[in-house]
Amino acid sequence: MALKTNGHTWTKSGFTGDFDQMLTGLRDALGFLETRVGNLTNDLQVASEISQQITTVLELGQLLPQIVEKTNASFNLYHSQVYLLDESGENLILAASAGEVGRTLLAKGHKIPLAREDSLVARCGRTRVGIIVNDVKQEAGYFANPLLPNTRAEMTVPMVVGGELIGVLDMQSEHVDNFSEDDLWVKTTLAGQIAVAVQNARTFAEAQRNAEETNILYEMTSKLAQATTRAEILDSVSAYPKIHDASAVLLMYTENDDDGTPLWAEAAANLQLKGESATAVGERYYLPHLPFTKLWISNPDKPLLIGDVMTSDLVDANTKSIYELTQVHGSAIIPLTVSGRWVGLIVISWHESQTFTELDHRIYGAISQQTASVVNSTRLFEQTQKSARELETVAKVSAAATSVLDMDTMLQSVSDLTRESFELYHAHVYLLDEARENLVLTAGAGEIGRTMKAQGHSIPLNREHSLVARAARTAQGVIVNDITQEPDFLPNELLPNTKAEMAVPMIVGGEVLGVLDVQSEQAGRFGTNDANVQTTLASQIAVAVQNARSYAVQQKTAERLDRIYTMSIDLIGSANFNGYFVELNPAWEAILGHSVEELKAAPFVSFVHPDDVDLTNNEAAKLGQGALTISFVNRYRCKDGSYKWILWHAVPCLEQQVLFATGQDI
């Protein structure tokens, strides 16, 4: 018996054989499926275990090494590693790698450009599709890593969350045809879980950084709010642990040019945490001479952080040599500006090279913003106090000047007090001569000043290379904060240490009387406030000079009048409106014979001839009303009883109730 179906004839014997063959095939297929399902179930179980483990770890530094080691061991792989996409989105950075080889690769900072064509990892990252190469030797353009010579098959799986590429999971095997589509499916699921874990870890780390940043800024802000001195400002800033580990923290004040660009920097405070201080408080720097300053001046809103100054391309050779001498390897320069105006900077130095994180950049940026206003307020307060002290000093020097009317003594005292009170290297005063052609050194501080005066030191008014002459010619103050850069500076061998000089004209009533010249051993010593103070002082000195000159003239006049008064052969005297003599010259005694004391003891009419008393009283009454006596004659009794005719000329002083008179013996 035979059965025909679809053109095929089945016999009993043939049907039985084919059926047995079919059953065998089905059994084989079922066995394969069971094995595949078993392997897949096992892989899913392993992947699930890895996923469960990684969800409990929030520290990337622990999370990723655990992932690669667990993946490598659980799936019996030759090598496993995880790459993370960097912030620029241009490179895949090796973040974790299994075994000793992995540690070597990590130590080298291994990374793969995302655009690299001969890299499975890069291609996977670009396409965001898993890739299997089951025989790498047959893969055209395959990039083989010399540290992994036994790789025969490789599978790369993208780590993606919400459409964003986080990185790539890379797995390698020593066996050809090791990876299947099932492996790819399982590992893709695992890679997705890893991506989520990485994102969670990053979110957690960001939250921790934010909390840390908030705590740091809170502590720093609280301290800054209470800071009233330079030292307290630095103490507040050093609350940041990284700064506290520095070797030194330096607060610098800046002085700007007319355009607002920092011209000078002065060390205002120094917190030395390690080693010896390389910068003394008060030390000043002329910034145009320092090429490195251009970097931070050009970025007033951004801290300049240099992890290793010796290898940085930003640092010039001269600056590197300075850093080498001071053993500085890491540096941070934090600008301090208020409304776009420079007020200073904070310089932080480390003996060791530094790695600056995003948190560092944010913290230093916050320090820049919050510290600037405090430094500005502190500077304003200090300047107010300094101005008060200096004005008090001006008053002190002015009082000394006005209390002495002898010119030489007064100016010598002023020179000495100015140098001492303002902590200067030297101070001296020049006065214009009568011809107004030369500035004559009239007084100078200390022995040097006295020596220069004794030498008859003077400067022609028209001398070009003289700051003193220029100040007198222009009637304006002149400041030179670096004499090496000033062609008009006139050096003096007696003052070899001069580094800065200020010459201020002494003016009164619009007339230049001379110049107050002050010098310092410190470059950059003089600023606008100093000029204002010294200009005020110079004006006071000018008034004192004018007063001294007036006094000298008055003294000469008084001496001349005294000689006339004493040596005159005519009677000169004064009497009050009560009828008594007040002052009488020696001629009275010579002409009348009575002593001055005798004449003052009795009313003056008691010496008048009795016949002339009424006439004399009438004339005195007229004088008492303000009339002038042009010519009046009466007789005065001499000591021997005789009388002499006297011709009088008299004028009254109603305010003093006194009349002044001269008389001639006729």
XYZ file of C-alpha atoms in Angstrom:
666
model
C 0.000 0.000 0.000
C 1.292 3.452 -0.961
C 0.267 7.060 -0.056
C 0.686 9.892 -2.498
C 0.891 13.541 -1.285
C 2.033 16.515 -3.325
C 3.630 14.219 -5.898
C 5.502 12.178 -3.281
C 4.775 8.492 -2.759
C 5.072 7.222 0.800
C 5.530 3.566 1.578
C 5.221 2.105 5.032
C 8.882 1.416 5.341
C 9.888 4.786 3.916
C 7.475 6.715 6.083
C 8.797 5.084 9.202
C 12.404 5.983 8.372
C 11.669 9.606 7.535
C 9.603 10.036 10.657
C 12.412 8.726 12.810
C 14.773 11.122 11.119
C 12.374 14.000 11.776
C 12.059 13.089 15.413
C 15.816 13.054 15.768
C 16.001 16.506 14.212
C 13.331 17.783 16.516
C 15.099 16.360 19.528
C 18.341 18.036 18.412
C 16.549 21.316 17.829
C 14.877 21.125 21.200
C 18.207 20.364 22.832
C 19.800 23.334 21.131
C 16.932 25.535 22.171
C 17.096 24.247 25.714
C 20.837 24.946 25.803
C 20.347 28.367 24.291
C 17.536 29.193 26.664
C 19.608 27.894 29.537
C 22.597 29.992 28.523
C 20.384 32.983 27.941
C 18.670 32.474 31.282
C 22.038 32.161 32.983
C 23.350 35.273 31.253
C 20.231 37.185 32.180
C 20.600 35.977 35.752
C 24.227 37.174 35.817
C 23.252 40.462 34.210
C 20.487 40.848 36.782
C 22.914 40.184 39.639
C 25.349 42.742 38.237
C 22.516 45.251 37.843
C 21.370 44.691 41.419
C 24.896 45.145 42.730
C 25.617 48.319 40.800
C 22.411 49.996 41.937
C 23.739 49.978 45.507
C 26.979 51.786 44.616
C 26.896 55.549 44.040
C 30.613 56.214 43.815
C 31.896 55.992 40.235
C 35.381 55.159 41.446
C 33.982 51.988 43.061
C 31.117 51.308 40.664
C 32.936 50.950 37.356
C 35.803 48.693 38.558
C 33.224 46.362 40.111
C 31.290 46.242 36.825
C 34.264 45.270 34.648
C 35.642 42.709 37.093
C 32.212 41.117 37.605
C 31.481 41.121 33.866
C 34.867 39.650 33.061
C 34.571 36.839 35.589
C 30.873 36.051 35.211
C 30.926 35.798 31.424
C 34.339 34.114 31.258
C 35.883 36.841 29.106
C 39.475 37.621 28.178
C 39.030 41.316 28.957
C 36.292 43.835 29.828
C 36.377 47.611 30.076
C 34.147 50.667 30.219
C 34.699 53.898 28.322
C 32.899 57.137 29.246
C 32.271 60.003 26.850
C 34.077 63.164 27.995
C 32.372 66.547 28.478
C 33.480 67.754 25.064
C 31.781 64.767 23.427
C 34.927 64.157 21.385
C 36.714 61.369 23.251
C 35.872 58.095 24.926
C 37.936 57.970 28.104
C 38.868 54.621 29.621
C 37.167 54.748 33.029
C 37.535 51.129 34.210
C 39.445 48.122 32.877
C 39.841 44.595 34.254
C 43.031 43.100 35.638
C 46.639 44.222 35.550
C 46.388 45.181 31.894
C 43.485 47.421 32.791
C 45.460 49.159 35.518
C 48.279 49.781 33.040
C 45.905 51.269 30.484
C 44.290 53.459 33.132
C 47.675 54.680 34.319
C 48.467 55.778 30.772
C 45.259 57.787 30.576
C 44.054 55.701 27.641
C 41.382 57.288 25.479
C 39.922 56.858 21.978
C 38.761 59.754 19.802
C 35.099 59.272 18.926
C 35.918 59.947 15.269
C 38.533 57.197 15.037
C 37.692 54.921 12.117
C 39.693 51.800 13.079
C 38.157 51.432 16.529
C 35.138 49.256 17.297
C 34.618 51.230 20.513
C 34.512 54.544 18.633
C 32.234 53.095 15.886
C 29.867 51.777 18.533
C 29.809 55.187 20.211
C 29.125 56.990 16.933
C 26.391 54.615 15.713
C 25.000 53.775 19.172
C 24.551 50.217 17.888
C 26.136 47.095 19.341
C 28.916 45.523 17.246
C 30.157 41.909 17.160
C 33.411 40.886 15.479
C 33.865 37.147 16.020
C 37.214 36.942 14.226
C 39.213 40.126 14.624
C 41.932 38.882 12.289
C 39.400 38.855 9.474
C 38.172 42.388 10.297
C 39.603 44.939 7.900
C 41.253 47.873 9.669
C 40.831 46.346 13.112
C 42.842 48.194 15.775
C 44.672 45.668 17.945
C 45.881 46.707 21.376
C 49.426 45.369 21.996
C 48.587 44.911 25.682
C 45.808 42.470 24.697
C 47.547 40.186 22.160
C 45.204 37.187 22.633
C 41.999 38.911 21.612
C 40.197 36.876 18.905
C 36.656 38.189 19.203
C 35.239 41.508 20.451
C 31.834 42.924 21.226
C 31.089 46.582 21.949
C 27.762 47.798 23.342
C 26.661 51.437 23.675
C 25.651 52.722 27.117
C 22.693 54.983 26.415
C 20.147 56.726 28.671
C 17.305 58.795 27.280
C 18.949 58.961 23.902
C 22.193 60.291 25.398
C 25.434 58.367 24.926
C 27.092 57.782 28.285
C 29.869 55.483 27.109
C 30.697 52.052 25.698
C 30.961 48.605 27.319
C 33.776 46.710 25.571
C 34.219 42.898 25.937
C 36.889 40.680 24.396
C 37.404 36.917 24.128
C 40.307 34.594 23.346
C 37.988 32.413 21.236
C 36.766 32.939 17.719
C 32.956 33.043 17.336
C 32.534 33.625 21.055
C 29.709 36.185 20.806
C 26.157 35.660 19.574
C 23.102 37.795 18.986
C 21.799 36.555 22.324
C 24.990 37.839 23.977
C 24.479 41.167 22.269
C 20.893 41.351 23.496
C 21.856 40.513 27.092
C 24.855 42.844 27.132
C 22.805 45.647 25.612
C 20.365 45.272 28.491
C 23.285 45.237 30.923
C 24.863 48.286 29.263
C 21.586 50.152 29.672
C 21.581 49.329 33.383
C 25.217 50.429 33.672
C 24.404 53.697 31.907
C 21.600 54.371 34.383
C 23.933 53.546 37.284
C 26.593 55.899 35.911
C 24.039 58.654 35.518
C 22.763 58.062 39.066
C 26.313 58.110 40.415
C 27.016 61.350 38.593
C 23.807 62.882 39.903
C 24.705 61.780 43.418
C 28.247 63.117 43.040
C 26.876 66.408 41.743
C 24.526 66.612 44.719
C 27.421 65.900 47.056
C 29.551 68.523 45.337
C 26.733 71.015 45.580
C 26.295 70.251 49.267
C 30.039 70.500 49.844
C 30.198 73.697 47.835
C 27.263 75.143 49.773
C 28.883 74.285 53.108
C 32.232 75.722 52.053
C 30.691 78.912 50.709
C 28.496 79.280 53.797
C 31.473 78.975 56.128
C 33.562 81.308 54.005
C 30.760 83.855 53.606
C 30.071 83.834 57.339
C 33.718 84.526 58.095
C 34.004 87.168 55.389
C 30.960 88.978 56.766
C 32.822 89.443 60.046
C 36.253 90.153 58.546
C 37.518 93.668 59.200
C 41.252 93.208 58.672
C 43.471 91.863 55.917
C 44.486 88.861 58.020
C 40.851 87.976 58.726
C 40.086 88.087 54.993
C 42.823 85.546 54.262
C 41.699 83.390 57.167
C 38.177 83.337 55.702
C 39.412 82.353 52.249
C 41.558 79.527 53.621
C 38.425 77.814 54.943
C 38.438 75.913 51.642
C 40.434 72.718 52.445
C 42.457 72.831 49.234
C 43.596 76.367 50.002
C 44.349 75.370 53.578
C 46.792 72.801 52.180
C 48.639 75.493 50.194
C 52.082 76.756 51.110
C 51.073 80.431 51.073
C 48.049 82.663 50.492
C 48.837 86.243 49.532
C 46.469 89.218 49.377
C 47.615 91.901 46.943
C 46.246 95.432 46.602
C 46.374 96.906 43.105
C 46.843 100.512 42.033
C 45.454 101.269 38.603
C 46.387 103.672 35.836
C 43.947 106.186 34.342
C 42.435 103.448 32.168
C 41.749 101.201 35.165
C 44.521 98.724 34.332
C 46.539 97.508 37.358
C 49.901 99.271 37.349
C 51.269 98.387 40.789
C 50.580 95.529 43.170
C 51.393 95.675 46.878
C 51.538 92.714 49.242
C 48.807 93.605 51.735
C 48.768 90.391 53.800
C 50.525 87.032 53.711
C 49.274 83.806 55.260
C 52.319 81.526 55.277
C 51.170 77.947 55.832
C 54.320 76.037 54.866
C 57.977 76.990 54.599
C 59.375 80.503 54.708
C 57.662 83.541 53.250
C 58.966 84.663 49.866
C 57.002 87.921 49.872
C 57.127 90.540 52.603
C 54.049 92.591 53.442
C 54.428 96.033 51.912
C 56.553 94.783 49.018
C 55.493 96.400 45.754
C 55.679 95.203 42.157
C 55.624 97.266 38.968
C 53.356 95.075 36.873
C 54.457 96.153 33.359
C 57.842 94.581 34.189
C 56.221 91.191 34.834
C 55.077 89.479 31.592
C 53.056 86.858 33.469
C 50.661 89.515 34.806
C 49.141 90.016 31.354
C 47.397 86.653 31.709
C 45.355 87.517 34.782
C 44.899 91.194 33.934
C 43.228 90.192 30.670
C 40.776 87.905 32.543
C 39.328 89.994 35.397
C 36.288 87.733 35.763
C 37.989 84.337 35.769
C 40.483 82.805 38.225
C 43.731 81.645 36.630
C 44.465 78.101 37.836
C 47.741 76.456 36.824
C 48.245 72.904 38.041
C 51.956 72.721 37.187
C 53.703 76.019 36.531
C 56.866 74.265 35.363
C 55.184 72.537 32.434
C 52.507 75.103 31.638
C 52.769 76.927 28.319
C 51.105 79.937 29.964
C 54.100 80.681 32.186
C 57.133 82.433 30.693
C 60.705 81.317 31.388
C 61.535 84.167 33.786
C 58.459 83.494 35.889
C 59.248 79.770 35.927
C 62.706 80.515 37.300
C 61.144 82.605 40.072
C 58.688 79.817 40.875
C 61.540 77.320 40.900
C 63.509 79.401 43.393
C 60.480 79.648 45.673
C 59.597 75.950 45.164
C 56.150 76.770 43.791
C 54.584 74.163 41.490
C 50.851 74.867 41.684
C 49.357 78.339 41.486
C 45.969 80.047 41.583
C 45.450 83.746 40.910
C 42.011 84.998 41.924
C 41.048 88.434 40.556
C 39.227 90.885 42.823
C 37.148 93.447 40.943
C 34.198 95.632 41.931
C 31.958 96.943 39.142
C 34.719 96.193 36.661
C 37.356 98.052 38.711
C 40.407 96.188 39.998
C 40.902 96.342 43.777
C 43.338 93.464 44.227
C 43.983 89.764 43.808
C 44.607 86.656 45.883
C 47.626 84.539 44.976
C 47.692 80.950 46.247
C 50.835 78.819 45.974
C 51.447 75.108 46.470
C 54.760 73.293 46.740
C 53.176 70.371 44.871
C 51.498 70.236 41.460
C 47.720 70.439 41.617
C 44.772 68.983 39.725
C 41.943 71.492 39.634
C 38.391 70.136 39.476
C 35.153 71.760 38.402
C 34.401 72.296 42.081
C 37.701 74.158 42.441
C 36.814 76.419 39.534
C 33.416 77.188 41.043
C 34.799 77.768 44.532
C 37.564 80.070 43.308
C 35.028 81.921 41.176
C 32.831 82.400 44.244
C 35.845 83.541 46.277
C 36.586 86.105 43.582
C 33.075 87.537 43.699
C 32.493 87.491 47.446
C 35.938 88.587 48.591
C 36.228 91.544 46.218
C 33.580 93.657 47.959
C 35.039 92.901 51.404
C 38.542 93.831 50.236
C 37.176 97.003 48.668
C 35.430 98.000 51.912
C 38.537 97.188 53.938
C 40.709 99.266 51.616
C 38.320 102.220 51.804
C 38.310 102.012 55.605
C 42.106 101.777 55.695
C 42.421 104.708 53.305
C 40.054 106.749 55.462
C 42.114 105.964 58.535
C 45.344 106.666 56.669
C 43.990 109.971 55.383
C 42.940 110.918 58.901
C 46.404 110.063 60.243
C 48.110 111.925 57.424
C 45.912 114.991 57.840
C 46.694 114.855 61.545
C 50.363 114.707 60.590
C 49.884 117.652 58.230
C 48.296 119.582 61.085
C 51.190 118.611 63.346
C 53.814 119.709 60.824
C 51.840 122.855 60.002
C 51.568 123.739 63.681
C 55.316 123.302 64.035
C 55.847 125.484 60.976
C 53.582 128.300 62.116
C 54.949 128.288 65.652
C 58.460 129.157 64.482
C 59.009 132.450 62.691
C 62.686 131.990 61.955
C 62.813 130.751 58.345
C 65.796 128.396 58.590
C 64.692 126.862 61.880
C 61.130 126.438 60.646
C 62.046 124.736 57.352
C 64.574 122.433 59.007
C 61.914 121.346 61.493
C 59.410 120.817 58.659
C 61.865 118.674 56.663
C 62.715 116.466 59.630
C 59.088 116.067 60.704
C 57.909 115.284 57.162
C 60.456 112.521 56.698
C 59.807 111.019 60.113
C 56.014 111.346 60.188
C 55.405 109.970 56.690
C 58.147 107.302 56.958
C 60.096 108.605 53.975
C 63.660 108.132 52.828
C 64.229 111.867 52.506
C 62.462 115.237 52.453
C 63.740 118.688 51.594
C 62.490 122.164 50.712
C 63.614 124.359 47.828
C 62.823 128.090 47.652
C 62.958 130.269 44.555
C 65.601 132.977 44.782
C 64.737 136.675 44.383
C 65.531 136.555 40.668
C 63.189 133.529 40.349
C 65.830 131.754 38.313
C 67.080 129.115 40.753
C 65.569 126.772 43.302
C 67.817 126.926 46.336
C 67.898 124.052 48.817
C 66.891 125.822 52.009
C 66.421 122.815 54.306
C 66.785 119.023 54.134
C 66.060 116.233 56.572
C 68.836 114.801 58.700
C 72.565 115.052 58.225
C 72.283 114.509 54.475
C 69.983 117.498 54.189
C 72.313 119.687 56.236
C 75.264 118.570 54.112
C 73.441 119.415 50.884
C 72.481 122.832 52.254
C 76.056 123.510 53.358
C 77.191 122.684 49.819
C 74.903 125.416 48.501
C 72.863 122.957 46.454
C 70.529 124.600 43.936
C 68.678 123.718 40.722
C 68.136 126.140 37.815
C 64.426 126.657 37.218
C 64.839 125.940 33.513
C 66.685 122.667 34.039
C 64.924 120.002 31.984
C 66.059 116.864 33.781
C 64.786 117.789 37.223
C 61.486 116.825 38.820
C 61.826 119.711 41.275
C 62.291 122.265 38.487
C 59.398 120.764 36.509
C 57.060 121.003 39.517
C 57.995 124.680 39.990
C 57.648 125.528 36.281
C 54.278 123.823 35.837
C 52.932 124.632 39.320
C 51.788 120.996 39.483
C 52.863 118.003 41.522
C 55.083 115.405 39.865
C 55.156 111.719 40.862
C 57.732 109.223 39.644
C 57.204 105.790 41.166
C 60.100 104.154 39.333
C 63.078 106.443 38.826
C 64.724 103.970 36.454
C 61.959 104.706 33.952
C 62.058 108.513 34.294
C 64.484 110.550 32.133
C 63.848 113.699 34.192
C 65.027 112.116 37.431
C 68.107 113.900 38.750
C 70.157 111.438 40.851
C 72.039 112.626 43.914
C 75.066 110.705 45.162
C 74.066 111.485 48.744
C 70.709 109.745 48.219
C 71.630 106.470 46.449
C 68.620 104.468 47.658
C 65.912 106.637 46.138
C 63.400 104.503 44.218
C 60.424 106.883 43.997
C 60.097 110.668 44.194
C 57.333 113.236 44.471
C 57.828 116.985 44.006
C 54.992 119.316 45.048
C 54.960 123.089 44.412
C 54.546 125.404 47.406
C 51.956 127.948 46.285
C 50.288 130.840 48.100
C 48.121 133.462 46.478
C 48.799 131.914 43.067
C 52.554 132.431 43.439
C 55.044 129.545 43.521
C 57.414 130.087 46.437
C 59.299 126.809 46.139
C 58.991 123.026 46.088
C 58.542 120.324 48.726
C 60.437 117.255 47.499
C 59.999 113.837 49.141
C 61.683 110.540 48.266
C 61.165 106.874 49.124
C 63.277 103.718 49.073
C 60.204 101.820 47.876
C 59.213 101.820 44.216
C 55.558 102.660 43.666
C 55.350 104.412 47.035
C 53.284 107.435 45.994
C 49.655 107.525 44.889
C 46.909 110.075 44.370
C 46.096 110.263 48.079
C 49.760 110.899 48.888
C 49.826 113.706 46.328
C 46.737 115.304 47.869
C 48.188 115.118 51.370
C 51.604 116.486 50.379
C 49.964 119.256 48.330
C 48.027 120.311 51.423
C 51.220 120.213 53.455
C 53.110 122.194 50.807
C 50.413 124.891 50.913
C 50.750 125.126 54.684
C 54.519 125.367 54.382
C 54.124 128.100 51.762
C 51.939 130.105 54.148
C 54.501 129.572 56.905
C 57.274 130.761 54.557
C 55.252 133.841 53.692
C 54.588 134.508 57.380
C 58.255 134.051 58.216
C 59.223 136.453 55.463
C 56.631 138.986 56.645
C 57.873 138.596 60.182
C 61.424 139.140 59.023
C 60.379 142.332 57.243
C 58.483 143.477 60.305
C 61.469 142.732 62.473
C 63.713 144.802 60.258
C 61.171 147.612 60.260
C 60.820 147.413 64.017
C 64.579 147.439 64.452
C 64.874 150.433 62.172
C 62.104 152.272 64.024
C 63.657 151.332 67.326
C 66.940 152.848 66.209
C 65.122 155.981 65.124
C 63.169 156.046 68.382
C 66.269 155.554 70.482
C 68.684 157.780 68.603
C 66.329 160.622 67.687
C 67.176 164.092 69.111
C 63.477 164.962 68.944
C 60.947 164.091 71.612
C 58.924 160.980 70.680
C 56.223 159.590 72.920
C 52.652 158.626 73.586
C 50.096 159.555 76.232
C 46.721 158.151 77.167
C 43.504 160.094 77.175
C 43.715 160.238 80.991
C 46.584 162.687 80.681
C 49.594 160.480 81.502
C 52.624 159.611 79.397
C 52.842 155.957 78.237
C 56.067 155.672 76.213
C 58.916 158.196 75.978
C 62.214 158.041 74.100
C 65.585 158.936 75.693
C 65.500 162.445 74.153
C 63.029 163.541 76.871
C 65.558 163.061 79.586
C 68.295 164.635 77.458
C 66.248 167.779 76.702
C 64.205 168.282 79.903
C 66.447 166.592 82.456
C 63.600 164.600 84.035
C 63.935 160.823 84.038
C 61.372 158.824 82.034
C 59.995 157.392 85.294
C 59.497 160.893 86.723
C 57.705 162.062 83.598
C 55.355 159.016 83.610
C 54.538 159.415 87.307
C 52.616 162.705 86.999
C 50.029 164.134 84.562
C 51.820 165.633 81.587
C 50.136 169.045 82.148
C 52.004 169.260 85.462
C 55.156 169.856 83.389
C 53.484 172.535 81.241
C 53.975 176.259 81.922
C 50.979 177.556 83.946
C 50.154 180.062 81.198
C 49.986 177.231 78.611
C 47.885 174.703 80.577
C 44.486 175.758 79.194
C 45.839 175.886 75.670
C 47.344 172.416 76.111
C 44.133 170.947 77.551
C 42.103 172.382 74.663
C 44.479 170.846 72.142
C 44.319 167.491 73.969
C 40.512 167.623 73.882
C 40.585 168.109 70.102
C 42.879 165.120 69.756
C 40.481 163.096 71.907
C 37.776 163.798 69.331
C 39.961 162.606 66.455
C 41.468 165.861 65.226
C 45.109 166.034 64.104
C 47.621 168.436 65.526
C 49.570 169.893 62.643
C 51.490 172.425 64.691
C 51.188 173.387 68.348
C 53.636 175.178 70.677
C 53.818 175.251 74.452
C 56.438 175.446 77.169
C 57.717 172.498 79.256
C 59.482 172.841 82.556
C 62.989 171.452 82.821
C 64.315 169.757 85.907
C 66.399 172.867 86.736
C 63.184 174.986 86.754
C 63.739 176.613 83.390
C 61.275 176.254 80.460
C 61.781 175.255 76.862
C 59.556 175.991 73.902
C 58.401 172.744 72.199
C 56.823 172.490 68.698
C 54.379 169.525 68.678
C 52.921 167.302 65.949
C 50.358 164.770 67.231
C 47.854 162.142 66.025
C 45.242 160.263 68.080
C 44.410 156.521 68.107
C 40.825 156.445 69.283
C 40.681 152.635 69.473
C 43.569 152.487 71.938
C 42.658 155.834 73.605
C 46.214 156.982 73.004
C 47.781 159.930 71.237
C 51.218 159.838 69.585
C 53.378 162.923 69.379
C 56.781 164.234 68.341
C 58.258 167.454 69.675
C 61.149 169.694 68.676
C 63.087 171.990 71.003
C 62.773 175.397 69.332
